[in-house]
Coordinates of C-alpha atoms and ligand atoms in Angstrom, one line a residue:
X60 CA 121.0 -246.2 172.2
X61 CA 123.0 -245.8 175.3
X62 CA 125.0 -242.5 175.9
X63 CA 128.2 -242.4 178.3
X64 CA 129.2 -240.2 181.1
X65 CA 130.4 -237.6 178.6
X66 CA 127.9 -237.2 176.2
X67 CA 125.1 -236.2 179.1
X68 CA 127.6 -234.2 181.0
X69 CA 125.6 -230.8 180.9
X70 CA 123.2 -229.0 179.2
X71 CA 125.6 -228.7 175.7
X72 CA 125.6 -232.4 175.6
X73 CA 122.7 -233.1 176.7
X74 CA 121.1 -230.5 174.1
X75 CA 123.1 -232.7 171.6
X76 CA 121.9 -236.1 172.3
X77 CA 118.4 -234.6 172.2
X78 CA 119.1 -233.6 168.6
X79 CA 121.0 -237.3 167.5
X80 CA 117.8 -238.9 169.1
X81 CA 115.7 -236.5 167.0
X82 CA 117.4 -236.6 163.6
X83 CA 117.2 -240.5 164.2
X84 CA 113.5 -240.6 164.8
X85 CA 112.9 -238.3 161.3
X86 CA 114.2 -241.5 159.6
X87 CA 111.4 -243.9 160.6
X88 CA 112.8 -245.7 163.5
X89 CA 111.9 -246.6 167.1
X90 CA 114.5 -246.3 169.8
X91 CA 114.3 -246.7 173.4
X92 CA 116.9 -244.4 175.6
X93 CA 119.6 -245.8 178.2
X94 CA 121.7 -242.8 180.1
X95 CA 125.0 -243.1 182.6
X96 CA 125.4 -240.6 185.4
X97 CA 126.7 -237.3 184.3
X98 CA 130.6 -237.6 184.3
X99 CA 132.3 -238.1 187.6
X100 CA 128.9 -237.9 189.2
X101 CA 129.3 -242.1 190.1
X102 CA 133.2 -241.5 191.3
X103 CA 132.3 -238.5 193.7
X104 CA 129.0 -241.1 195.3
X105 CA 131.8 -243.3 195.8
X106 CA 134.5 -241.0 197.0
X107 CA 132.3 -239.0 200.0
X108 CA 130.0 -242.4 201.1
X109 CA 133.5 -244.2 201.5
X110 CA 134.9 -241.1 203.2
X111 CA 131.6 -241.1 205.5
X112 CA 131.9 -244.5 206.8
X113 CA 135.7 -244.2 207.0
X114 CA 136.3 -240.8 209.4
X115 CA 134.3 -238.1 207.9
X116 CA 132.8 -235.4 208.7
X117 CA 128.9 -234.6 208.4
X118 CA 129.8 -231.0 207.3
X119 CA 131.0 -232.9 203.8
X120 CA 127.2 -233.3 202.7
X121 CA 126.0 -230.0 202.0
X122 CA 128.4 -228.7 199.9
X123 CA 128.0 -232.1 197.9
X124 CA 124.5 -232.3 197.4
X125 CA 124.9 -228.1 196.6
X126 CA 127.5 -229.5 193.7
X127 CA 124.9 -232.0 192.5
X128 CA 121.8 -229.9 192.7
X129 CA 123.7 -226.8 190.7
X130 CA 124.8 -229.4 188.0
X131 CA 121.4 -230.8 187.6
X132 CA 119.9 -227.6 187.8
X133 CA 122.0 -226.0 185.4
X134 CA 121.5 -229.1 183.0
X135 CA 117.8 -228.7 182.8
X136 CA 117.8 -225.1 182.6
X137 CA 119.7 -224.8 179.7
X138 CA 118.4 -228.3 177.9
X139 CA 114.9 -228.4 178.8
X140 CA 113.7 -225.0 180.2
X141 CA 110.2 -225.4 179.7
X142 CA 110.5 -228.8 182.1
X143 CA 112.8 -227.2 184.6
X144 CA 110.9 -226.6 187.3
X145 CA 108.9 -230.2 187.2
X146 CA 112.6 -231.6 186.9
X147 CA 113.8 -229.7 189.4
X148 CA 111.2 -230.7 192.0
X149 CA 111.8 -234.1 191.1
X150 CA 116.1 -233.6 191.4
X151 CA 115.1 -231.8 195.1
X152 CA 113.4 -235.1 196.3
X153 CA 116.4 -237.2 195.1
X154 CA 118.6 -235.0 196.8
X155 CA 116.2 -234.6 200.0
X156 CA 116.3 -238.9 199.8
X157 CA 120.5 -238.8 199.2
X158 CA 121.0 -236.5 201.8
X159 CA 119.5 -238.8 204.7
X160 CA 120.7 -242.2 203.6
X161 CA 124.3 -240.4 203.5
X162 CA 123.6 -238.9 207.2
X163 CA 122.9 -242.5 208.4
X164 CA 126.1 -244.2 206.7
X165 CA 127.6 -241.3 209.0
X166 CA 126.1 -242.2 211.7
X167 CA 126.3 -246.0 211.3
X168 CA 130.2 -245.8 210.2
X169 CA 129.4 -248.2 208.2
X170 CA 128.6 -248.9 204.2
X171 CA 127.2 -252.2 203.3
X172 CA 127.6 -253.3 199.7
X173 CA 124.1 -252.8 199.4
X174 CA 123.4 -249.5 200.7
X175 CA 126.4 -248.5 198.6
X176 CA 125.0 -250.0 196.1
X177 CA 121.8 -247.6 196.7
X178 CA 123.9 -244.7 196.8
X179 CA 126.0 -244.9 193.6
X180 CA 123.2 -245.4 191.8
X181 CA 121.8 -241.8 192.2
X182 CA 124.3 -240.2 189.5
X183 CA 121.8 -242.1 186.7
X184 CA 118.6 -241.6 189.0
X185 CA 119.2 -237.7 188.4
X186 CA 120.1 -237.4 185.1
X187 CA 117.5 -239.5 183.1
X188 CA 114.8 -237.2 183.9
X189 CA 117.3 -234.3 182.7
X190 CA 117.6 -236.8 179.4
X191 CA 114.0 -236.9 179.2
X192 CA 113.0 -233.9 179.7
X193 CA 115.7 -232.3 176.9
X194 CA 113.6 -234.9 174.5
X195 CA 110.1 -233.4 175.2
X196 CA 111.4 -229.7 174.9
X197 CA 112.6 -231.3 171.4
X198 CA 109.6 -232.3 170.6
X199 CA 109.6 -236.0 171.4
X200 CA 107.4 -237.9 173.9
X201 CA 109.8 -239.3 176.3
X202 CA 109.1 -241.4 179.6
X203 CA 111.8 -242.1 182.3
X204 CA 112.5 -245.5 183.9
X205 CA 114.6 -247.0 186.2
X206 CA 116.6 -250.2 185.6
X207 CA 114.0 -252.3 188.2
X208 CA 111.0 -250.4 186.5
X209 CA 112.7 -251.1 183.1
X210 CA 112.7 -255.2 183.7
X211 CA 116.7 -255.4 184.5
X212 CA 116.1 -258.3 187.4
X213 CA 119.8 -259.5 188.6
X214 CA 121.6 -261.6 190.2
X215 CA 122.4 -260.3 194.3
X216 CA 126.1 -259.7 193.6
X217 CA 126.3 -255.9 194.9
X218 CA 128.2 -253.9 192.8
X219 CA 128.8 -257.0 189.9
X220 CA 125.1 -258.1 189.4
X221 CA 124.2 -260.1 186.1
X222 CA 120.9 -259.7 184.3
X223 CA 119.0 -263.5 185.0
X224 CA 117.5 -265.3 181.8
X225 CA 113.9 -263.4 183.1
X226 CA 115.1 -259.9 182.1
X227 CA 114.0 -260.8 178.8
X228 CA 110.5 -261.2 179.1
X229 CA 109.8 -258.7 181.3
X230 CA 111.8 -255.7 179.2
X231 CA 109.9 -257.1 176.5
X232 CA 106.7 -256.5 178.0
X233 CA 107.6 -253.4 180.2
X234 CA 109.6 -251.6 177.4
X235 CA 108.5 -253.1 174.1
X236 CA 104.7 -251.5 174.8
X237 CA 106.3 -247.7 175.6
X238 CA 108.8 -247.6 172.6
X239 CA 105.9 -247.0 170.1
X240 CA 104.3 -243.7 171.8
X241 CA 107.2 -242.2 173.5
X242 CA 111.5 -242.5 173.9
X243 CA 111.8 -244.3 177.2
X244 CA 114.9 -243.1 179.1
X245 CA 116.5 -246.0 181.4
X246 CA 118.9 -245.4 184.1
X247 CA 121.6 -247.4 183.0
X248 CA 124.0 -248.9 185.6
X249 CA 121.1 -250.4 188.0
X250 CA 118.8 -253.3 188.2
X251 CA 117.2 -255.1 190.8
X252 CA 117.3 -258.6 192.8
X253 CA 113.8 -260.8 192.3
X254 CA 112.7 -259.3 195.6
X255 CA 113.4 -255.6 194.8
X256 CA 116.5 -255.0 196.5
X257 CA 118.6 -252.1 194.1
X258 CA 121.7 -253.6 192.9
X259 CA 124.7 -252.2 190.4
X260 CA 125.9 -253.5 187.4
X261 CA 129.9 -252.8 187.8
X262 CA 131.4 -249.7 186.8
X263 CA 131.0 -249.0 183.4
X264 CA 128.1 -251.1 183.3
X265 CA 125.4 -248.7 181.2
X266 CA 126.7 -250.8 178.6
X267 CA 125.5 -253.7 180.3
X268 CA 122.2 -252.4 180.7
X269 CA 122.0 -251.1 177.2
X270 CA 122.7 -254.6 175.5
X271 CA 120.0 -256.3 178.5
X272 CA 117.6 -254.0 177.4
X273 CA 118.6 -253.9 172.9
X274 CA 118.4 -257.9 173.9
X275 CA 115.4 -257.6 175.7
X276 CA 113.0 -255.7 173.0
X277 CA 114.8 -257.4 170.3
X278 CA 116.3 -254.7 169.0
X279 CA 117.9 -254.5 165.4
X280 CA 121.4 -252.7 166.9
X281 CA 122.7 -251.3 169.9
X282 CA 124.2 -248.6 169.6
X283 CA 126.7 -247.2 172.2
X284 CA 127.4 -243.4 172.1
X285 CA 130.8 -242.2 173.4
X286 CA 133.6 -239.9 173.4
X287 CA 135.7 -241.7 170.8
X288 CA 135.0 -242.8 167.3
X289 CA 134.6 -246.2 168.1
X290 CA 136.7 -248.8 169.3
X291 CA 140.4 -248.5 168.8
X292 CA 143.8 -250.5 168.4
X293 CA 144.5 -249.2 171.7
X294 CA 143.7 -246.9 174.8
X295 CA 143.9 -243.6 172.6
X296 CA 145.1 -242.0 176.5
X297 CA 148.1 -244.4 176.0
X298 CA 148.8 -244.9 172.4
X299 CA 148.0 -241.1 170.8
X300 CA 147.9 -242.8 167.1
X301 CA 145.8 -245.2 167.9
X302 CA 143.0 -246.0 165.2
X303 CA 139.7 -246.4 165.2
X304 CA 138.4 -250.3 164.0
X305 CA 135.5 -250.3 161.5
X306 CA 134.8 -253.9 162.3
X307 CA 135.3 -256.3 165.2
X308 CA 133.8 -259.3 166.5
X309 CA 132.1 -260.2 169.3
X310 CA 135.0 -262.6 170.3
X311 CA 137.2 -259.4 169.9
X312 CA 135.6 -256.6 171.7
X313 CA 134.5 -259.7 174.7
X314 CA 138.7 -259.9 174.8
X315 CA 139.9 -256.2 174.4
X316 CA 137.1 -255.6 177.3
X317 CA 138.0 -258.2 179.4
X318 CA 141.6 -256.9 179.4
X319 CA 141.0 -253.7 180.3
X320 CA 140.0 -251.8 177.3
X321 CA 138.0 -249.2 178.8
X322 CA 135.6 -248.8 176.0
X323 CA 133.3 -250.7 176.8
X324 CA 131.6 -253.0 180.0
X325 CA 133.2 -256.5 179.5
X326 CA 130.2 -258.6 179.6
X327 CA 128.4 -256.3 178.0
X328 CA 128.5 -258.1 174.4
X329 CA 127.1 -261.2 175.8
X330 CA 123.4 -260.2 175.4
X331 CA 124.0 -258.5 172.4
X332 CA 126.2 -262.2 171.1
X333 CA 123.3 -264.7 172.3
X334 CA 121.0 -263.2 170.1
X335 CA 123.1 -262.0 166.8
X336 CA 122.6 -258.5 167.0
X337 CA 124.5 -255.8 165.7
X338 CA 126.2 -253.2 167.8
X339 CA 128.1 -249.8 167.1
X340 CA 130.0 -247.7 168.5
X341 CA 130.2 -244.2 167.6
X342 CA 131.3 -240.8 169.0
X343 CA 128.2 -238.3 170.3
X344 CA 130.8 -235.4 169.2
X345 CA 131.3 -236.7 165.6
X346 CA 127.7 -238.4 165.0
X347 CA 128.9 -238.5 161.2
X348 CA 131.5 -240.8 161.6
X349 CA 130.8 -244.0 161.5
X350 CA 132.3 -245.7 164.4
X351 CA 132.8 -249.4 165.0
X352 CA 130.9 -252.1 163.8
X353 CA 130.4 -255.2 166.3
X354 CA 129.1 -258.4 164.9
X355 CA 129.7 -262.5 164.9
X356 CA 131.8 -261.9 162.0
X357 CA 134.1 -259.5 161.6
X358 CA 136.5 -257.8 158.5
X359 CA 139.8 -260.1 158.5
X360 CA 142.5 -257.9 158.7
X361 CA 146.5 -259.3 157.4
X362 CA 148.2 -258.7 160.1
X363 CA 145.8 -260.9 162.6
X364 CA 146.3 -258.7 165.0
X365 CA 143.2 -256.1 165.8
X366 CA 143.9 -254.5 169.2
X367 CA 146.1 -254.3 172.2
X368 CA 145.2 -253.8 175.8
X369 CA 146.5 -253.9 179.1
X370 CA 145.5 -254.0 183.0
X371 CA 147.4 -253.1 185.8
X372 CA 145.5 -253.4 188.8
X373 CA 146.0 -257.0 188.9
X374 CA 148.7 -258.7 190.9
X375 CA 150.3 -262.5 190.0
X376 CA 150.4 -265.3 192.4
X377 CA 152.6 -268.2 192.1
X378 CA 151.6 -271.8 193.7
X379 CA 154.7 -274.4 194.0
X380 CA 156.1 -277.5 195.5
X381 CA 157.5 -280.6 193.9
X382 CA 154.9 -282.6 195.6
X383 CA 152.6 -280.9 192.6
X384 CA 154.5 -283.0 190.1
X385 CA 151.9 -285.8 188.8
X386 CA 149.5 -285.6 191.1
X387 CA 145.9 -285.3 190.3
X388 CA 143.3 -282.8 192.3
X389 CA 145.9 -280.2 192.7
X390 CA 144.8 -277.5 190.0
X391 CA 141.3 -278.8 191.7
X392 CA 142.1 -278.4 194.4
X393 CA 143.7 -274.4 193.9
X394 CA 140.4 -273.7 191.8
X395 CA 138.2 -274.6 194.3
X396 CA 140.3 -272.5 197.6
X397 CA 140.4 -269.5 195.6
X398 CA 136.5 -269.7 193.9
X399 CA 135.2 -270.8 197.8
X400 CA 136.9 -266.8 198.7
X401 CA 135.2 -265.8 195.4
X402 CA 138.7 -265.0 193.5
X403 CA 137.7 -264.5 189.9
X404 CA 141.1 -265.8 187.8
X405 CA 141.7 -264.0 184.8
X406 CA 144.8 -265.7 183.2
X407 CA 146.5 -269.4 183.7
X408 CA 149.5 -270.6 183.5
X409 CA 151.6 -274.1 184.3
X410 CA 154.7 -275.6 183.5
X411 CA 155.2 -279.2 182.0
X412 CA 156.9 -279.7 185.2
X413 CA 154.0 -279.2 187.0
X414 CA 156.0 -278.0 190.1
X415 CA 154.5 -274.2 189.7
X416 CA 151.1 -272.9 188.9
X417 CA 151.3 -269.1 188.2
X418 CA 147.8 -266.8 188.3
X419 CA 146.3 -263.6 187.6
X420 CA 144.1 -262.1 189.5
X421 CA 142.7 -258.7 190.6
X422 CA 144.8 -256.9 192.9
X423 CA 141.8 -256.0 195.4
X424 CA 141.4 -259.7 195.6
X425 CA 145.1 -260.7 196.3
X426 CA 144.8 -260.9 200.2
X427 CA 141.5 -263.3 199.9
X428 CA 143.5 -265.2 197.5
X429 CA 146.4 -265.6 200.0
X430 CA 144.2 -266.6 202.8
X431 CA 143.0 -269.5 200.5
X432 CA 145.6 -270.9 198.6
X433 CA 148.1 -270.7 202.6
X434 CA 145.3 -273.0 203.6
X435 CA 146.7 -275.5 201.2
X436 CA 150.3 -275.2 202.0
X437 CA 149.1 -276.0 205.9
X438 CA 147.7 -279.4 204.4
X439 CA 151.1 -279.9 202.6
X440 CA 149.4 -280.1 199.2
X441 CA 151.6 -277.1 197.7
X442 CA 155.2 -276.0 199.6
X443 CA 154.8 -272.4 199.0
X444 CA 152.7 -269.5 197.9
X445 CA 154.3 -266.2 196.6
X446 CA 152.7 -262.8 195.3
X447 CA 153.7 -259.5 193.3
X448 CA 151.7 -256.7 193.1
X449 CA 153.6 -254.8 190.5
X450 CA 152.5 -256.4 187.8
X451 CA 150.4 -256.0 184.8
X452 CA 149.2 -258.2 182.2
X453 CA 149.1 -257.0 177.9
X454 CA 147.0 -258.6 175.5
X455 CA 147.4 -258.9 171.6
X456 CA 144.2 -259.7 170.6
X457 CA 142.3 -260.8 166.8
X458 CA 140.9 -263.6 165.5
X459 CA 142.9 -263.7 162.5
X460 CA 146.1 -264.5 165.4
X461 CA 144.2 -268.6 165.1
X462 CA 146.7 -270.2 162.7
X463 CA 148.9 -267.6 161.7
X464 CA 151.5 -268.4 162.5
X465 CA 155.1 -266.6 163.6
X466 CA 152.4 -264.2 165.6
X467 CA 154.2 -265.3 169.1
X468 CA 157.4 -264.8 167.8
X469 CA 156.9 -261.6 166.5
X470 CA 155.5 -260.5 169.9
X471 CA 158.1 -261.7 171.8
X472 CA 161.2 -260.7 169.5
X473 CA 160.0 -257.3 169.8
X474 CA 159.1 -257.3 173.3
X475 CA 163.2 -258.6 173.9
X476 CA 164.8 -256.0 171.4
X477 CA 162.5 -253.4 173.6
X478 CA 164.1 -254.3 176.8
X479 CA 161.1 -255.8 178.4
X480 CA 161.0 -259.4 180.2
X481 CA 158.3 -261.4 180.3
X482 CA 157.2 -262.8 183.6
X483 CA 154.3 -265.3 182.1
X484 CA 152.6 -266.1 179.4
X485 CA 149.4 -267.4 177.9
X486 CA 147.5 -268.1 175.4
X487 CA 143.9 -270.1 174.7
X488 CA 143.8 -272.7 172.7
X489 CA 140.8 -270.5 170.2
X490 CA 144.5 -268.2 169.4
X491 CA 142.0 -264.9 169.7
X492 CA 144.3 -263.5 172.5
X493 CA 148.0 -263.9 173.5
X494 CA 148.2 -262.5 177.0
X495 CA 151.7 -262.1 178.6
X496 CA 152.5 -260.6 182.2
X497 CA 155.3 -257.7 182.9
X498 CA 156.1 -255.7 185.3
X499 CA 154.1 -252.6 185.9
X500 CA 156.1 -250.1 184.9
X501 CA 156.6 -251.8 181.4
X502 CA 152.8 -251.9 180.7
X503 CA 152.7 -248.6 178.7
X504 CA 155.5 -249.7 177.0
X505 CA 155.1 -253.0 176.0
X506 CA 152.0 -251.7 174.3
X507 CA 154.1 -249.5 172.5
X508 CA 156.2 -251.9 171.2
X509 CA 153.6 -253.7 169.6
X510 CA 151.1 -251.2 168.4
X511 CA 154.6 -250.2 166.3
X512 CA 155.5 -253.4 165.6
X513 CA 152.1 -255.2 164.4
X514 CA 151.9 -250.9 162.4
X515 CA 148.0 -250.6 164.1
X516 CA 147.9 -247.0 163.3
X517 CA 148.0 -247.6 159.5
X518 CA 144.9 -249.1 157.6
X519 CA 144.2 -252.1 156.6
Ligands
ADP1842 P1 131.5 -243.5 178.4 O1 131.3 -242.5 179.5 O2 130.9 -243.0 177.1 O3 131.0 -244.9 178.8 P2 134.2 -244.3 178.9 O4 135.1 -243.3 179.4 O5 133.6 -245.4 179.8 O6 133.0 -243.6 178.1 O7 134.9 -245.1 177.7 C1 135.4 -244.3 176.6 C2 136.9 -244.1 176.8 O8 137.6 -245.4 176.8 C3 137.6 -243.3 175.7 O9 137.5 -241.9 175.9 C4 139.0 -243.8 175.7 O10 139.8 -242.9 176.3 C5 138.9 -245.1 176.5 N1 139.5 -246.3 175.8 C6 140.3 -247.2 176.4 N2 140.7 -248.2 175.5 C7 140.0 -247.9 174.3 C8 139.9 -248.5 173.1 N3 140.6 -249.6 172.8 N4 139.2 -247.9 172.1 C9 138.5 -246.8 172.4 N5 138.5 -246.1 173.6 C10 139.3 -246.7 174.5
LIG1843 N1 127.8 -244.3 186.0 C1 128.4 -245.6 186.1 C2 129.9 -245.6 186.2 O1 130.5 -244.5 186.2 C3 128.0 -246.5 184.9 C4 128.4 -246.0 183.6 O2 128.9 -244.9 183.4 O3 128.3 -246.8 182.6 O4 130.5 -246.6 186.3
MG1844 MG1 131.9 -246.4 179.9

C-alpha cells in the first residue's frame, strides 16, 4: 500500500492511515508500507536548495528547518504520542544533517543533480518514521526503511532513476523476511545507484517505488491510496464532473500517465504489468469506495473512449527542407541529434511529403533540442528548424478506440465546431491513444469539448 502526499499530511491523516492499515491487517493479510513526503514538503526542498545555489540568503535556513521540525513534531505528537520523543530525536538528526548539506550548497553556489537529489529526498526520510510510529501506537509492529535499505537499486539518472532487473531479488529477500513480523514502512521516492549513491525516482514517483517493491515481494495488489476515488475521465481540477473509472487497463493508465494525468507516476505500471498484478486505486478519505481497478484487461466500455488528458509544459519542434523528400537516414539521423542531448520525444509526426518532421517534446528540453537538431541544418541535411512553446498536446485515450471506427472524426468535428485548430496530430498504430497538439490556451478547453462530447461523466 503506498499513501500520497495527502493522506500523511499531519497527524489527522496520518492517524487515519494507521486505522486503514489496521482494519486491513484484522482481515488476515500481510502488507508492507510505502509513504511520500508530507504534502508540499518535496516542492519547498526544491524551492529553498534552488533559491540557495541561485542568490540566497543563509538566513532562509532556520526558519525552514523551524517549519519542518514543527510539522513533524506536531505529526508525531498528535499520531504516535507514546513514540514522540524517540521520533523526535530521530527528526532532530535529519534536520541537524539537512541543515549543513543546505549551508554548503550556500556556500558552494552550486547544486549538483546529485546532491539535489540528496536533499529532496528528506520530505520521505522524515515522515516514515512519523508513519511507523502512528502504526506501533496502533498496535502494529512496524519497521522503517529507506528505498536503498528497502532493495530499490537504480539506474544513475538523478532525479529520473529506473529500478534495474536486480531490485527484485533483493526486495525479496530484504522485505519479504520483515512483512511476516512487522509493517515495514519504505520511503517512497528514493533508491540508490549499485555503489550507494542516493538517487530520485521523478516527482510523483512513490508510485514507482510502490509497484518496485508490490513487484518485488510478489505481492497479490498494489494498492495506491489518494485523494481521489480512483482514476478519473479526466483531471477532476479541470473537468469538475469528471467520473471515477472502475476498471482500466494497464495499456490505459500507462497512456493517461504518460500524458499528464497526474494520478499517478507514468512508469509506474510497468512493474506492476510485467508480472500480472492487480492494482487499485482508492481514496484514503473515502476508504469504502472502491476506487479503480487496474489490470491486463479491462471492462469494455461503448463509447471506446476511457479518459482524456492533457500536458502543457511541452513545446513542438518542426524539422523541414525539401532535401528531406526520399531520402533515407534523415528521421535517423534527427533521432540520433536529439537522443545524443538526451531529448526524450513524446509524440511523432510526418507528412507523406516527407519535407517536415514535427515533434513533441518537454519544454525544459526545447533549448538542448535546438542545439541538436541546428547541427543538422549546418550539414545541410534539413533547411530549417522552428519551435513554439505555447503549445500543448490532448489525448483521448481507451482501448476500445482500436477498430472503432468514426472515433477520429468525432474528435475532430467537435474540436472544429468548438473553435479549436489543430496544430498536429497522431496516433499509434495499437489505436489506444489519439494525441493531437493545440495551442496552450485551448488545452482546458479542448478537453472540454470532448469529455462533453464522448458524455464521460455518465456511466457506462
Ligand atoms: P498523491 O499525493 O496521493 O500521490 P497526487 O496529487 O500526486 O496525489 O495525485 C492525485 C491528484 O491527481 C488528484 O487529487 C487529482 O487532482 C489529480 N488528477 C489528475 N488527473 C487525474 C485523473 N485522470 N484521475 C484522478 N486524479 C487526477
Ligand atoms: N514526494 C515526492 C514528490 O512530491 C514523491 C511523491 O510524492 O510521490 O514528488
Ligand atoms: Mg502522486
Amino acid at each position: 500500500m503506498k499513501f500520497g502526499g495527502t493522506s500523511v499530511a499531519d497527524a489527522a491523516s496520518i492517524s487515519r492511515v494507521a486505522g486503514i492499515i489496521g482494519d486491513y491487517r484484522k482481515t488476515g493479510h500481510e502488507l508492507a508500507v510505502v509513504v511520500s513526503a508530507q504534502r508540499g514538503v518535496t516542492d519547498q526542498l526544491i524551492e529553498i536548495s534552488t533559491k540557495l545555489a541561485d542568490a540566497g540568503e543563509t538566513t532562509m535556513i532556520d526558519p525552514f528547518i523551524g517549519s519542518l521540525r514543527d510539522r513533524h513534531v506536531r505529526a508525531v505528537r498528535g499520531a504516535a504520542p507514546a513514540f514522540a520523543p524517540e521520533v523526535e530525536a530521530k527528526v532532530e538528526e535529519l534536520l541537524r544533517n539537512l541543515t549543513g548539506i543546505l549551508n554548503a550548497v550556500h556556500h558552494l553556489r552550486e547544486l549538483t543533480p546529485r546532491s539535489k537529489d540528496y536533499i529532496i529526498t528528506f520530505g520521505e526520510r522524515l515522515n516514515a518514521p512519523v508513519v511507523s510510529a502512528a502504526l506501533r501506537q496502533n498496535g502494529i509492529q512496524s519497521e522503517v526503511l529507506d528505498g536503498c535499505e528497502a532493495g530499490i537499486v537504480t539506474t544513475p539518472q538523478h532525479g529520473e532513476a529506473m529500478a534495474l532487473p536486480a531490485c527484485d531479488s533483493l526486495i525479496r529477500s530484504r522485505v519479504g523476511p520483515l512483512i511476516a513480523r512487522a509493517v515495514p514502512v519504505i520511503m517512497g521516492f528514493m533508491g540508490c545507484t549499485e555503489s550507494g549513491v542516493v538517487t530520485t525516482l521523478g516527482r510523483s514517483g512513490s508510485d514507482y517505488s510502490a509497484a518496485i517493491i508490490g513487484s518485488g515481494i510478489d505481492a497479490d495488489e498494489i494498492w495506491i491510496w489518494t485523494d481521489v476515488d480512483g482514476i478519473m475521465t479526466s483531471d477532476p481540477r479541470l473537468i469538475p464532473d469528471a467520473r471515477v473509472l472502475p476498471s482500466v487497463s494497464y495499456i490505459e493508465v500507462m497512456e493517461l500517465s504518460y500524458f499528464g494525468a497526474k494520478v499517478m507516476h507514468p512508469r509506474s505500471i510497468e512493474p506492476a504489468m510485467r508480472k500480472g498484478i492487480m492494482v487499485r486505486v482508492k481514496n484514503t478519505f473515502n476508504p469504502d469506495h472502491p476506487g479503480t481497478e487496474i489490470a491486463r484487461v479491462a471492462e469494455r466500455d461503448s463509447r471506446g473512449v476511457k479518459g482524456i488528458t492533457y500536458i502543457d509544459k511541452v513545446a513542438a519542434v518542426s524539422v523541414n527542407g525539401a532535401q528531406m523528400i526520399g531520402r533515407p537516414g534523415v528521421a535517423r539521423a534527427i533521432f540520433s541529434a536529439l537522443a545524443e542531448k538526451e531529448v526524450n520525444v513524446m509524440m511523432i509526426s510526418q507528412a507523406s511529403s516527407e519535407a517536415n518532421i514535427s515533434l513533441i517534446i518537454e519544454e525544459g528540453q526545447l533549448d538542448c533540442a535546438i542545439e541538436a537538431l541546428t547541427g543538422m541544418v549546418r550539414q545541410g541535411i534539413v533547411r530549417e528548424v522552428s519551435a513554439n512553446r505555447d503549445v500543448c498536446a490532448v489525448a483521448v485515450v481507451g482501448e476500445g478506440m482500436a477498430g472503432a471506427i468514426g472515433t477520429g472524426g468525432r474528435i475532430f468535428t467537435a474540436l472544429g465546431k468548438g473553435g479549436v485548430n489543430v496544430m498536429m496530430i497522431s496516433q499509434g498504430s495499437s489505436e489506444h491513444n489519439i494525441s493531437f497538439v493545440v495551442r496552450q490556451e485551448d488545452g482546458p478547453k479542448a478537453v472540454r469539448i470532448l469529455h462533453d462530447e464522448f458524455r464521460l461523466s455518465e456511466e457506462a
